[in-house]
Amino acid sequence: SLSTAFLSLYCISLSLSTASFFLYSAGLCNTRPTDLVFIVDSSRSVRPSEFEQVKVFLAKVIEGLDVGPDATRVGVVNYASRVKNELSLKTHKTKAGLVKAVTKIEPLSTGTMTGLAIQFALNVAFSEAEGARVKSPDISKVAIIVTDGRPQDNVKDVAARARDAGIELYAIGVGRVDLNTLKQIASEQLDDHVDYVESYSVIEKLTKKFQEAFCVADLCATGDHDCQQVCISAPGSFKCACKEGFSLLEDGKSCSACSNAATDVVFLIDGSKSVRPENFELVKKWINQIVDKLDVSETKAHVGLVQYSSSVKQEFPLGRYNNKKDLKDAVKKMAYMERGTMTGQALRYLSDSSFAPAGGARPGVAKVGIVFTDGRSQDYIGDAAKKAKEQGFKMYAVGVGNAVEDELREIASQPTGEHYFYTADFKAMTAIAKKLQINICQEEDPCECDSVVKFQKKVEEALQALTKKHILYKSGVSKRIAALENKIV
């Protein structure tokens, strides 16, 4: 019988697609609350065996949903020359009940009135009387239309009305379907909402696409987020937070215990020939990833950029750009120098020019140097690296590919493990950008505090002396007045 054929097809196809459910079984994927209506063409061009394959497809998509009154509700509209509401959104509250009901749907085997079916879904299937929920940003309204022919009525206008009503329309075409009709039906983006298969025998290959379309992954659980400390899940999204004692920076992802500290940051970028143009573009993106984590403003973080190869070129000095947009645009415009790798010369430039007041550096503000290179330096770096650290600069060293790790460690501040990074592949630099944290705390000058304490102590001693002197003076005057009074008496 057809019901037996349906169950056989369903069991076989379910076993073939078990892997696609791993997100659901791992608890990493839920379906957003949705009112979902299938609108299925069962006109005479759809053979009975082909209609059974459509029902298998419906059942498999349903299996991937979180079905329930407060989760996803499912309805099915069957159409040919007329329209039949097979399952309303309020009929079945479980997957088992839905799948069993789907097995019992029979084809209507007449014409193809697709426009009429969409109008019926808009007016009836998505009505509150049939179980649809009140329109809300938290509940999706979705219709999946499956058809194999050219409609005998107009679909363009009615599909537009359905979309305007907030219904997301997917159009699946089979065989000799009219592709323009599918495009007139579907929501934007058409690449995501229009599908075509050669025959009903392969419609099941679309199952995974729709399972994923309705899947709302827990991005915190899957690790697909950039939060530095705490990730808080939201439907299909996430937000970042920080541990106690830390504050969230402007990028919405990074945390700092010292978010109010003013900092001068200079990038020292290797633009030698070995980097290659395509990788140099990745380096610029990496710089901007780090810029995103800084609180760039006139009073807080200032950023400068220096490129070096056989010579040194200042791209822009500290303080030229005081907002992220202008700063990132300037980074994107940096032209690739090529030639050699004179890292020592670049480090000397950093100390003598970039961090000098004439180079835009602010007196009394923490200085951070970030050195990037992809190879061995062609000059000696030891003295220049030592000088930078002795001047109190916090130095980060980042190496890729053929960079020499001993040189990176020589450049980096202590503790080396927090200031030195290496990866073999330019494409892995994003991970370094996530790890590299520039947290500068403004510390009190102990000498300055001692001076305040000493001054306060001296003031207290002076006041005590004055008070004592005043008391003695007052006592002496009192005695003299008393002696005069005695003589008069």
PDB file of C-alpha atoms in Angstrom, residues 181-390:
ATOM      1  CA  THR A 181       7.290  31.626 -10.837  1.00  0.00           C
ATOM      2  CA  LEU A 182       9.539  30.430  -8.001  1.00  0.00           C
ATOM      3  CA  LYS A 183      11.344  33.797  -7.982  1.00  0.00           C
ATOM      4  CA  GLN A 184       8.008  35.651  -7.892  1.00  0.00           C
ATOM      5  CA  ILE A 185       6.964  33.626  -4.855  1.00  0.00           C
ATOM      6  CA  ALA A 186      10.117  33.556  -2.747  1.00  0.00           C
ATOM      7  CA  SER A 187      11.412  36.034  -0.182  1.00  0.00           C
ATOM      8  CA  GLU A 188      14.737  37.787  -0.528  1.00  0.00           C
ATOM      9  CA  GLN A 189      17.569  36.669  -0.711  1.00  0.00           C
ATOM     10  CA  LEU A 190      16.470  34.475  -3.618  1.00  0.00           C
ATOM     11  CA  ASP A 191      19.567  32.253  -3.401  1.00  0.00           C
ATOM     12  CA  ASP A 192      18.463  31.233   0.089  1.00  0.00           C
ATOM     13  CA  HIS A 193      14.733  30.972  -0.626  1.00  0.00           C
ATOM     14  CA  VAL A 194      14.538  29.316  -4.079  1.00  0.00           C
ATOM     15  CA  ASP A 195      15.472  25.660  -4.608  1.00  0.00           C
ATOM     16  CA  TYR A 196      15.222  23.381  -7.629  1.00  0.00           C
ATOM     17  CA  VAL A 197      15.524  19.597  -7.919  1.00  0.00           C
ATOM     18  CA  GLU A 198      15.387  17.525 -11.087  1.00  0.00           C
ATOM     19  CA  SER A 199      12.807  15.069  -9.767  1.00  0.00           C
ATOM     20  CA  TYR A 200      10.876  14.149  -6.660  1.00  0.00           C
ATOM     21  CA  SER A 201      13.242  11.216  -6.112  1.00  0.00           C
ATOM     22  CA  VAL A 202      15.970  13.658  -4.954  1.00  0.00           C
ATOM     23  CA  ILE A 203      13.844  16.176  -3.040  1.00  0.00           C
ATOM     24  CA  GLU A 204      15.075  14.651   0.203  1.00  0.00           C
ATOM     25  CA  LYS A 205      18.505  16.225  -0.414  1.00  0.00           C
ATOM     26  CA  LEU A 206      16.913  19.543   0.603  1.00  0.00           C
ATOM     27  CA  THR A 207      16.106  18.185   4.054  1.00  0.00           C
ATOM     28  CA  LYS A 208      19.429  19.244   5.578  1.00  0.00           C
ATOM     29  CA  LYS A 209      19.087  22.772   4.182  1.00  0.00           C
ATOM     30  CA  PHE A 210      15.750  23.257   5.943  1.00  0.00           C
ATOM     31  CA  GLN A 211      16.931  21.620   9.150  1.00  0.00           C
ATOM     32  CA  GLU A 212      19.746  24.180   9.220  1.00  0.00           C
ATOM     33  CA  ALA A 213      17.417  27.027   8.197  1.00  0.00           C
ATOM     34  CA  PHE A 214      15.273  26.432  11.277  1.00  0.00           C
ATOM     35  CA  CYS A 215      18.210  25.620  13.546  1.00  0.00           C
ATOM     36  CA  VAL A 216      19.188  28.334  16.013  1.00  0.00           C
ATOM     37  CA  ALA A 217      22.597  27.267  17.303  1.00  0.00           C
ATOM     38  CA  ASP A 218      23.774  28.017  20.832  1.00  0.00           C
ATOM     39  CA  LEU A 219      26.812  29.999  19.713  1.00  0.00           C
ATOM     40  CA  CYS A 220      28.257  30.087  23.220  1.00  0.00           C
ATOM     41  CA  ALA A 221      28.117  26.277  23.473  1.00  0.00           C
ATOM     42  CA  THR A 222      29.649  25.761  20.019  1.00  0.00           C
ATOM     43  CA  GLY A 223      32.443  28.248  20.760  1.00  0.00           C
ATOM     44  CA  ASP A 224      31.526  30.313  17.702  1.00  0.00           C
ATOM     45  CA  HIS A 225      32.027  33.671  19.435  1.00  0.00           C
ATOM     46  CA  ASP A 226      34.799  36.167  20.216  1.00  0.00           C
ATOM     47  CA  CYS A 227      33.997  36.922  23.860  1.00  0.00           C
ATOM     48  CA  GLN A 228      37.183  37.271  25.888  1.00  0.00           C
ATOM     49  CA  GLN A 229      35.686  36.213  29.220  1.00  0.00           C
ATOM     50  CA  VAL A 230      31.939  35.482  29.428  1.00  0.00           C
ATOM     51  CA  CYS A 231      29.506  34.512  26.646  1.00  0.00           C
ATOM     52  CA  ILE A 232      25.747  34.852  27.256  1.00  0.00           C
ATOM     53  CA  SER A 233      23.456  32.959  24.846  1.00  0.00           C
ATOM     54  CA  ALA A 234      20.530  34.560  23.038  1.00  0.00           C
ATOM     55  CA  PRO A 235      18.342  33.000  20.298  1.00  0.00           C
ATOM     56  CA  GLY A 236      20.661  32.660  17.299  1.00  0.00           C
ATOM     57  CA  SER A 237      23.024  35.165  18.809  1.00  0.00           C
ATOM     58  CA  PHE A 238      25.076  36.002  21.896  1.00  0.00           C
ATOM     59  CA  LYS A 239      26.388  38.889  23.926  1.00  0.00           C
ATOM     60  CA  CYS A 240      29.638  39.239  25.833  1.00  0.00           C
ATOM     61  CA  ALA A 241      30.189  40.130  29.458  1.00  0.00           C
ATOM     62  CA  CYS A 242      33.130  40.389  31.834  1.00  0.00           C
ATOM     63  CA  LYS A 243      34.087  38.876  35.155  1.00  0.00           C
ATOM     64  CA  GLU A 244      33.766  40.920  38.330  1.00  0.00           C
ATOM     65  CA  GLY A 245      36.369  43.670  38.450  1.00  0.00           C
ATOM     66  CA  PHE A 246      36.588  43.978  34.659  1.00  0.00           C
ATOM     67  CA  SER A 247      34.672  46.220  32.273  1.00  0.00           C
ATOM     68  CA  LEU A 248      33.557  45.557  28.698  1.00  0.00           C
ATOM     69  CA  LEU A 249      35.416  47.590  26.102  1.00  0.00           C
ATOM     70  CA  GLU A 250      33.872  49.426  23.147  1.00  0.00           C
ATOM     71  CA  ASP A 251      34.270  46.431  20.806  1.00  0.00           C
ATOM     72  CA  GLY A 252      31.664  44.594  22.908  1.00  0.00           C
ATOM     73  CA  LYS A 253      33.937  41.542  23.279  1.00  0.00           C
ATOM     74  CA  SER A 254      37.115  42.443  25.151  1.00  0.00           C
ATOM     75  CA  CYS A 255      37.465  43.058  28.886  1.00  0.00           C
ATOM     76  CA  SER A 256      39.845  45.271  30.816  1.00  0.00           C
ATOM     77  CA  ALA A 257      40.554  46.005  34.455  1.00  0.00           C
ATOM     78  CA  CYS A 258      41.947  49.354  33.348  1.00  0.00           C
ATOM     79  CA  SER A 259      39.581  50.637  30.685  1.00  0.00           C
ATOM     80  CA  ASN A 260      40.165  54.284  31.566  1.00  0.00           C
ATOM     81  CA  ALA A 261      43.947  54.246  31.092  1.00  0.00           C
ATOM     82  CA  ALA A 262      45.405  56.457  28.355  1.00  0.00           C
ATOM     83  CA  THR A 263      47.774  54.494  26.092  1.00  0.00           C
ATOM     84  CA  ASP A 264      50.045  55.244  23.121  1.00  0.00           C
ATOM     85  CA  VAL A 265      50.169  52.183  20.833  1.00  0.00           C
ATOM     86  CA  VAL A 266      52.499  51.901  17.820  1.00  0.00           C
ATOM     87  CA  PHE A 267      52.393  49.007  15.334  1.00  0.00           C
ATOM     88  CA  LEU A 268      55.761  48.149  13.762  1.00  0.00           C
ATOM     89  CA  ILE A 269      54.915  46.111  10.652  1.00  0.00           C
ATOM     90  CA  ASP A 270      57.280  44.022   8.509  1.00  0.00           C
ATOM     91  CA  GLY A 271      56.530  44.832   4.837  1.00  0.00           C
ATOM     92  CA  SER A 272      59.373  42.769   3.368  1.00  0.00           C
ATOM     93  CA  LYS A 273      59.169  40.813   0.103  1.00  0.00           C
ATOM     94  CA  SER A 274      58.697  37.458   1.871  1.00  0.00           C
ATOM     95  CA  VAL A 275      55.330  38.557   3.301  1.00  0.00           C
ATOM     96  CA  ARG A 276      53.686  38.663  -0.180  1.00  0.00           C
ATOM     97  CA  PRO A 277      50.799  40.965  -1.188  1.00  0.00           C
ATOM     98  CA  GLU A 278      47.915  38.628  -0.308  1.00  0.00           C
ATOM     99  CA  ASN A 279      49.309  38.024   3.180  1.00  0.00           C
ATOM    100  CA  PHE A 280      49.970  41.734   3.686  1.00  0.00           C
ATOM    101  CA  GLU A 281      46.195  42.257   3.301  1.00  0.00           C
ATOM    102  CA  LEU A 282      45.656  39.700   6.100  1.00  0.00           C
ATOM    103  CA  VAL A 283      48.149  41.621   8.262  1.00  0.00           C
ATOM    104  CA  LYS A 284      46.147  44.839   7.779  1.00  0.00           C
ATOM    105  CA  LYS A 285      42.944  43.041   8.815  1.00  0.00           C
ATOM    106  CA  TRP A 286      44.795  41.719  11.874  1.00  0.00           C
ATOM    107  CA  ILE A 287      45.876  45.252  12.859  1.00  0.00           C
ATOM    108  CA  ASN A 288      42.270  46.417  12.637  1.00  0.00           C
ATOM    109  CA  GLN A 289      41.102  43.495  14.769  1.00  0.00           C
ATOM    110  CA  ILE A 290      43.366  44.767  17.540  1.00  0.00           C
ATOM    111  CA  VAL A 291      42.289  48.374  16.931  1.00  0.00           C
ATOM    112  CA  ASP A 292      38.685  47.226  17.463  1.00  0.00           C
ATOM    113  CA  LYS A 293      39.616  46.191  20.996  1.00  0.00           C
ATOM    114  CA  LEU A 294      41.125  49.595  21.888  1.00  0.00           C
ATOM    115  CA  ASP A 295      39.235  52.550  23.315  1.00  0.00           C
ATOM    116  CA  VAL A 296      40.407  54.984  20.636  1.00  0.00           C
ATOM    117  CA  SER A 297      39.725  58.619  21.509  1.00  0.00           C
ATOM    118  CA  GLU A 298      41.467  61.932  22.081  1.00  0.00           C
ATOM    119  CA  THR A 299      41.983  61.198  25.784  1.00  0.00           C
ATOM    120  CA  LYS A 300      42.460  57.412  25.787  1.00  0.00           C
ATOM    121  CA  ALA A 301      44.158  55.183  23.184  1.00  0.00           C
ATOM    122  CA  HIS A 302      46.235  56.817  20.438  1.00  0.00           C
ATOM    123  CA  VAL A 303      47.585  54.608  17.641  1.00  0.00           C
ATOM    124  CA  GLY A 304      50.533  55.054  15.285  1.00  0.00           C
ATOM    125  CA  LEU A 305      51.635  52.838  12.377  1.00  0.00           C
ATOM    126  CA  VAL A 306      55.172  52.231  11.064  1.00  0.00           C
ATOM    127  CA  GLN A 307      56.080  49.898   8.178  1.00  0.00           C
ATOM    128  CA  TYR A 308      59.597  48.679   7.575  1.00  0.00           C
ATOM    129  CA  SER A 309      61.580  46.585   5.103  1.00  0.00           C
ATOM    130  CA  SER A 310      65.060  47.706   4.026  1.00  0.00           C
ATOM    131  CA  SER A 311      64.040  51.158   5.269  1.00  0.00           C
ATOM    132  CA  VAL A 312      61.513  52.551   7.745  1.00  0.00           C
ATOM    133  CA  LYS A 313      58.347  54.431   6.788  1.00  0.00           C
ATOM    134  CA  GLN A 314      55.981  56.138   9.188  1.00  0.00           C
ATOM    135  CA  GLU A 315      52.472  55.521   7.835  1.00  0.00           C
ATOM    136  CA  PHE A 316      50.889  57.851  10.393  1.00  0.00           C
ATOM    137  CA  PRO A 317      51.975  59.159  13.823  1.00  0.00           C
ATOM    138  CA  LEU A 318      50.324  58.884  17.213  1.00  0.00           C
ATOM    139  CA  GLY A 319      47.312  61.129  17.659  1.00  0.00           C
ATOM    140  CA  ARG A 320      46.539  61.767  13.995  1.00  0.00           C
ATOM    141  CA  TYR A 321      43.309  59.737  14.138  1.00  0.00           C
ATOM    142  CA  ASN A 322      41.116  59.855  17.234  1.00  0.00           C
ATOM    143  CA  ASN A 323      38.276  57.581  16.102  1.00  0.00           C
ATOM    144  CA  LYS A 324      38.263  53.970  14.954  1.00  0.00           C
ATOM    145  CA  LYS A 325      36.680  54.537  11.550  1.00  0.00           C
ATOM    146  CA  ASP A 326      39.339  56.980  10.323  1.00  0.00           C
ATOM    147  CA  LEU A 327      42.077  54.921  11.920  1.00  0.00           C
ATOM    148  CA  LYS A 328      40.980  51.653  10.300  1.00  0.00           C
ATOM    149  CA  ASP A 329      40.527  53.348   6.921  1.00  0.00           C
ATOM    150  CA  ALA A 330      44.122  54.621   7.144  1.00  0.00           C
ATOM    151  CA  VAL A 331      45.371  51.105   7.939  1.00  0.00           C
ATOM    152  CA  LYS A 332      43.553  49.725   4.883  1.00  0.00           C
ATOM    153  CA  LYS A 333      45.312  52.281   2.657  1.00  0.00           C
ATOM    154  CA  MET A 334      48.817  51.214   3.735  1.00  0.00           C
ATOM    155  CA  ALA A 335      50.799  50.240   0.594  1.00  0.00           C
ATOM    156  CA  TYR A 336      53.083  47.198   0.624  1.00  0.00           C
ATOM    157  CA  MET A 337      56.825  48.138   0.582  1.00  0.00           C
ATOM    158  CA  GLU A 338      58.512  44.763  -0.216  1.00  0.00           C
ATOM    159  CA  ARG A 339      62.379  44.417  -0.119  1.00  0.00           C
ATOM    160  CA  GLY A 340      64.399  43.454   3.037  1.00  0.00           C
ATOM    161  CA  THR A 341      63.855  42.947   6.799  1.00  0.00           C
ATOM    162  CA  MET A 342      65.683  45.517   8.976  1.00  0.00           C
ATOM    163  CA  THR A 343      63.925  44.886  12.278  1.00  0.00           C
ATOM    164  CA  GLY A 344      66.719  46.400  14.377  1.00  0.00           C
ATOM    165  CA  GLN A 345      66.551  49.669  12.448  1.00  0.00           C
ATOM    166  CA  ALA A 346      62.752  49.713  12.890  1.00  0.00           C
ATOM    167  CA  LEU A 347      63.056  49.194  16.672  1.00  0.00           C
ATOM    168  CA  ARG A 348      65.473  52.131  16.911  1.00  0.00           C
ATOM    169  CA  TYR A 349      62.984  54.279  14.991  1.00  0.00           C
ATOM    170  CA  LEU A 350      60.261  53.246  17.452  1.00  0.00           C
ATOM    171  CA  SER A 351      62.315  54.434  20.448  1.00  0.00           C
ATOM    172  CA  ASP A 352      63.833  57.556  18.907  1.00  0.00           C
ATOM    173  CA  SER A 353      60.919  58.846  16.811  1.00  0.00           C
ATOM    174  CA  SER A 354      57.533  57.143  17.253  1.00  0.00           C
ATOM    175  CA  PHE A 355      57.520  57.425  21.058  1.00  0.00           C
ATOM    176  CA  ALA A 356      59.134  60.863  21.131  1.00  0.00           C
ATOM    177  CA  PRO A 357      56.971  63.945  21.909  1.00  0.00           C
ATOM    178  CA  ALA A 358      57.791  65.237  18.417  1.00  0.00           C
ATOM    179  CA  GLY A 359      56.233  62.021  17.038  1.00  0.00           C
ATOM    180  CA  GLY A 360      52.935  62.634  18.831  1.00  0.00           C
ATOM    181  CA  ALA A 361      53.672  60.656  22.012  1.00  0.00           C
ATOM    182  CA  ARG A 362      52.124  62.015  25.224  1.00  0.00           C
ATOM    183  CA  PRO A 363      54.312  62.530  28.303  1.00  0.00           C
ATOM    184  CA  GLY A 364      53.374  60.327  31.257  1.00  0.00           C
ATOM    185  CA  VAL A 365      51.223  57.983  29.141  1.00  0.00           C
ATOM    186  CA  ALA A 366      51.886  54.217  28.905  1.00  0.00           C
ATOM    187  CA  LYS A 367      53.682  53.179  25.691  1.00  0.00           C
ATOM    188  CA  VAL A 368      52.958  49.912  23.854  1.00  0.00           C
ATOM    189  CA  GLY A 369      54.882  48.636  20.819  1.00  0.00           C
ATOM    190  CA  ILE A 370      53.500  45.766  18.699  1.00  0.00           C
ATOM    191  CA  VAL A 371      56.116  44.310  16.351  1.00  0.00           C
ATOM    192  CA  PHE A 372      55.065  42.004  13.507  1.00  0.00           C
ATOM    193  CA  THR A 373      57.551  40.090  11.350  1.00  0.00           C
ATOM    194  CA  ASP A 374      57.631  37.006   9.123  1.00  0.00           C
ATOM    195  CA  GLY A 375      61.379  36.337   8.942  1.00  0.00           C
ATOM    196  CA  ARG A 376      64.878  36.674  10.387  1.00  0.00           C
ATOM    197  CA  SER A 377      66.118  40.243  10.806  1.00  0.00           C
ATOM    198  CA  GLN A 378      68.940  41.270   8.455  1.00  0.00           C
ATOM    199  CA  ASP A 379      70.454  43.514  11.132  1.00  0.00           C
ATOM    200  CA  TYR A 380      71.215  43.197  14.849  1.00  0.00           C
ATOM    201  CA  ILE A 381      68.181  43.703  17.086  1.00  0.00           C
ATOM    202  CA  GLY A 382      69.641  43.117  20.576  1.00  0.00           C
ATOM    203  CA  ASP A 383      70.571  46.691  21.585  1.00  0.00           C
ATOM    204  CA  ALA A 384      67.439  48.263  20.099  1.00  0.00           C
ATOM    205  CA  ALA A 385      65.137  45.671  21.711  1.00  0.00           C
ATOM    206  CA  LYS A 386      66.851  46.179  25.093  1.00  0.00           C
ATOM    207  CA  LYS A 387      66.621  49.989  24.844  1.00  0.00           C
ATOM    208  CA  ALA A 388      62.882  49.896  24.124  1.00  0.00           C
ATOM    209  CA  LYS A 389      62.204  47.842  27.255  1.00  0.00           C
ATOM    210  CA  GLU A 390      64.579  49.908  29.406  1.00  0.00           C
TER     211      GLU A 390
END
